[in-house]
XYZ file of C-alpha atoms in Angstrom:
230
model
C 0.000 0.000 0.000
C 1.317 3.404 -0.902
C 1.784 6.067 1.756
C 1.227 8.906 -0.725
C -1.614 11.265 -0.118
C -4.423 10.795 -2.646
C -4.793 13.532 -5.212
C -8.360 14.165 -4.095
C -7.247 15.103 -0.570
C -6.191 18.747 -0.364
C -3.095 19.557 1.661
C -3.705 21.955 4.575
C -3.289 25.540 3.481
C -0.356 27.416 4.942
C -1.320 30.119 7.400
C -0.958 33.555 5.986
C 0.333 36.329 8.217
C -2.390 38.630 9.389
C -2.634 41.747 7.314
C -1.618 44.890 9.207
C -4.502 47.015 10.386
C -5.086 50.083 8.318
C -5.318 53.369 10.150
C -8.669 55.038 9.422
C -8.380 58.224 7.350
C -10.037 60.210 10.139
C -7.330 59.188 12.598
C -4.606 60.080 10.085
C -6.139 63.531 9.600
C -6.505 64.017 13.362
C -2.869 63.040 13.944
C -1.719 65.419 11.216
C -3.686 68.196 12.913
C -2.170 67.221 16.284
C 1.346 67.438 14.818
C 0.563 70.833 13.337
C -0.879 72.176 16.584
C 2.017 70.823 18.650
C 4.602 72.416 16.360
C 2.822 75.771 16.105
C 4.232 77.220 19.389
C 7.776 76.314 18.305
C 7.215 77.855 14.872
C 5.839 81.080 16.343
C 8.687 81.294 18.822
C 11.245 80.612 16.093
C 9.831 83.438 14.005
C 9.891 85.803 16.987
C 13.499 84.876 17.765
C 14.461 85.607 14.170
C 12.697 88.952 14.310
C 14.290 89.764 17.667
C 17.834 89.156 16.472
C 17.342 90.758 13.053
C 15.198 93.799 13.871
C 15.027 93.884 17.671
C 11.226 93.782 17.501
C 10.307 90.163 18.036
C 7.835 90.793 20.823
C 9.803 88.799 23.389
C 9.842 91.551 26.003
C 12.657 93.171 27.918
C 14.364 89.825 28.639
C 14.138 87.683 25.476
C 16.255 84.870 26.915
C 13.994 84.426 29.918
C 10.906 84.583 27.681
C 12.275 81.922 25.325
C 13.140 79.574 28.176
C 9.832 80.201 29.938
C 7.708 79.581 26.863
C 9.496 76.352 25.896
C 9.260 75.001 29.430
C 5.610 75.992 29.676
C 4.695 74.105 26.525
C 6.599 71.058 27.734
C 4.506 71.097 30.906
C 1.251 71.720 29.040
C 1.786 68.852 26.614
C 2.787 66.550 29.452
C -0.459 67.323 31.283
C -2.500 66.920 28.108
C -0.887 63.509 27.595
C -1.860 62.570 31.152
C -5.421 63.743 30.460
C -5.856 61.260 27.593
C -6.625 58.267 29.825
C -9.319 60.016 31.921
C -10.891 61.392 28.730
C -10.947 57.922 27.214
C -12.562 56.508 30.345
C -15.175 59.265 30.436
C -16.031 59.214 26.737
C -15.404 55.559 25.902
C -13.395 56.631 22.841
C -10.435 54.259 22.742
C -9.074 56.095 19.705
C -7.861 58.842 22.050
C -5.103 56.523 23.266
C -3.457 56.797 19.851
C -2.505 60.384 20.677
C -0.921 59.761 24.070
C 2.509 58.757 22.759
C 2.538 61.635 20.266
C 1.818 64.166 23.005
C 4.426 62.662 25.312
C 7.118 62.845 22.640
C 6.308 66.479 21.953
C 6.550 67.185 25.679
C 10.057 65.701 25.579
C 10.809 67.770 22.463
C 9.892 71.042 24.157
C 11.637 70.045 27.385
C 14.822 69.370 25.413
C 14.535 72.744 23.669
C 13.967 74.340 27.072
C 17.193 72.795 28.397
C 19.099 73.646 25.201
C 17.977 77.285 25.421
C 19.208 77.430 29.006
C 22.599 75.954 28.095
C 23.146 78.077 24.990
C 21.477 81.383 25.835
C 21.765 81.535 29.618
C 25.045 79.742 30.283
C 26.383 80.938 26.904
C 28.087 77.670 26.086
C 29.759 77.139 29.465
C 27.913 73.860 29.782
C 30.036 72.506 32.606
C 28.421 75.131 34.841
C 25.182 73.167 34.622
C 26.459 70.829 37.328
C 27.192 73.774 39.623
C 23.720 75.160 38.912
C 22.132 71.784 39.653
C 23.909 71.650 43.005
C 23.120 75.253 43.975
C 19.573 75.775 42.680
C 16.846 73.283 43.710
C 14.504 74.316 40.889
C 17.189 73.409 38.337
C 17.829 70.146 40.185
C 14.227 68.953 39.910
C 13.863 70.266 36.352
C 16.980 68.490 35.151
C 15.890 65.303 36.905
C 12.500 65.486 35.175
C 14.235 65.778 31.804
C 16.543 62.848 32.556
C 13.562 60.666 33.475
C 11.862 61.603 30.220
C 14.728 60.142 28.168
C 13.997 56.419 28.813
C 10.302 57.037 28.164
C 11.071 58.662 24.817
C 13.543 55.923 23.840
C 11.071 53.122 24.668
C 8.042 54.755 23.058
C 8.100 52.549 19.937
C 5.904 49.495 19.357
C 9.020 47.333 19.133
C 10.198 48.383 22.589
C 6.724 47.757 23.984
C 6.874 44.159 22.742
C 10.421 43.618 23.992
C 9.849 45.007 27.479
C 6.430 43.457 28.022
C 5.064 44.202 31.478
C 8.210 46.108 32.355
C 7.212 48.722 29.759
C 4.103 49.698 31.708
C 6.025 49.916 34.966
C 8.723 52.040 33.354
C 6.224 54.483 31.888
C 4.638 55.027 35.278
C 7.607 57.347 35.791
C 5.522 59.938 33.955
C 3.653 60.667 37.199
C 6.873 61.501 39.047
C 8.061 63.515 36.041
C 4.883 65.604 36.061
C 5.260 66.303 39.788
C 8.897 67.333 39.297
C 7.958 69.561 36.350
C 5.286 71.388 38.338
C 7.669 71.716 41.280
C 10.345 73.107 38.941
C 7.900 75.753 37.721
C 6.687 76.541 41.251
C 10.188 77.061 42.651
C 11.219 79.052 39.584
C 8.497 81.663 40.178
C 9.574 84.001 42.932
C 6.450 86.033 43.667
C 3.268 85.335 41.698
C 2.520 81.621 42.049
C -0.954 81.704 40.504
C 0.150 80.138 37.217
C 2.160 77.232 38.701
C -0.635 76.727 41.220
C -3.072 76.318 38.315
C -0.948 73.578 36.757
C -0.462 71.962 40.161
C -4.252 71.868 40.555
C -4.698 70.281 37.114
C -2.075 67.657 37.946
C -3.750 66.949 41.296
C -7.053 66.312 39.510
C -5.440 63.993 36.957
C -3.568 61.988 39.586
C -6.565 62.003 41.912
C -8.724 60.540 39.153
C -6.275 57.690 38.654
C -6.092 57.003 42.377
C -9.880 56.964 42.642
C -10.203 54.550 39.714
C -7.599 52.236 41.211
C -9.204 52.238 44.641
C -12.667 51.673 43.169
C -11.400 48.555 41.392
C -9.965 47.160 44.622
C -13.077 47.885 46.682
C -15.119 44.697 47.319
C -18.515 44.644 45.637
C -21.506 44.683 47.932
C -23.752 41.630 47.654
C -27.001 42.386 45.839
C -30.235 41.700 47.754
C -32.252 38.688 46.614
């Protein structure tokens, strides 16, 4: 008897790799708009810097260096808080598509934070970068700000889908550093302001709400459910 498979019996079909999911056109358009909006403050500031150095009328005030540093740092903080607001908004609205914008916003927060640090090194320290270590030791607001930027680096480096797969559960634990980073960023802003603390207090209040929401959701999941009456 022959062991050959009869011609009438079809061999099992080889499994084809799953086709990659196509991003809906609406999401692509929304992401393009998000990129444009996130880059707009940098573009406006770049134009004002050019006008300031070419004509002296860039609208940056009496202390252009301080204004440049302040605006870059402020947008880093704003985008960081907006990124933290994505999860509560998704939970309130049920729109899971909002999560697609969280990484984008976080990377732009790192972008503005890096520009903020670069402006400080180039414009404030005027290239004497080794002084940054003296400043970190002497000024607490620079200490916490620099630490926040350092903690942002591993989050930015591991923001790709490939790193998410490689790190597995460790990825989620690592990215919980964003809560500490946000606290340090608000503290940096608070200690930087010498007199009027209304603006940093506003951002501190927003951060408290965002972190409080997460704490409430976590505690509500752990709370035992009451037995329903028969």
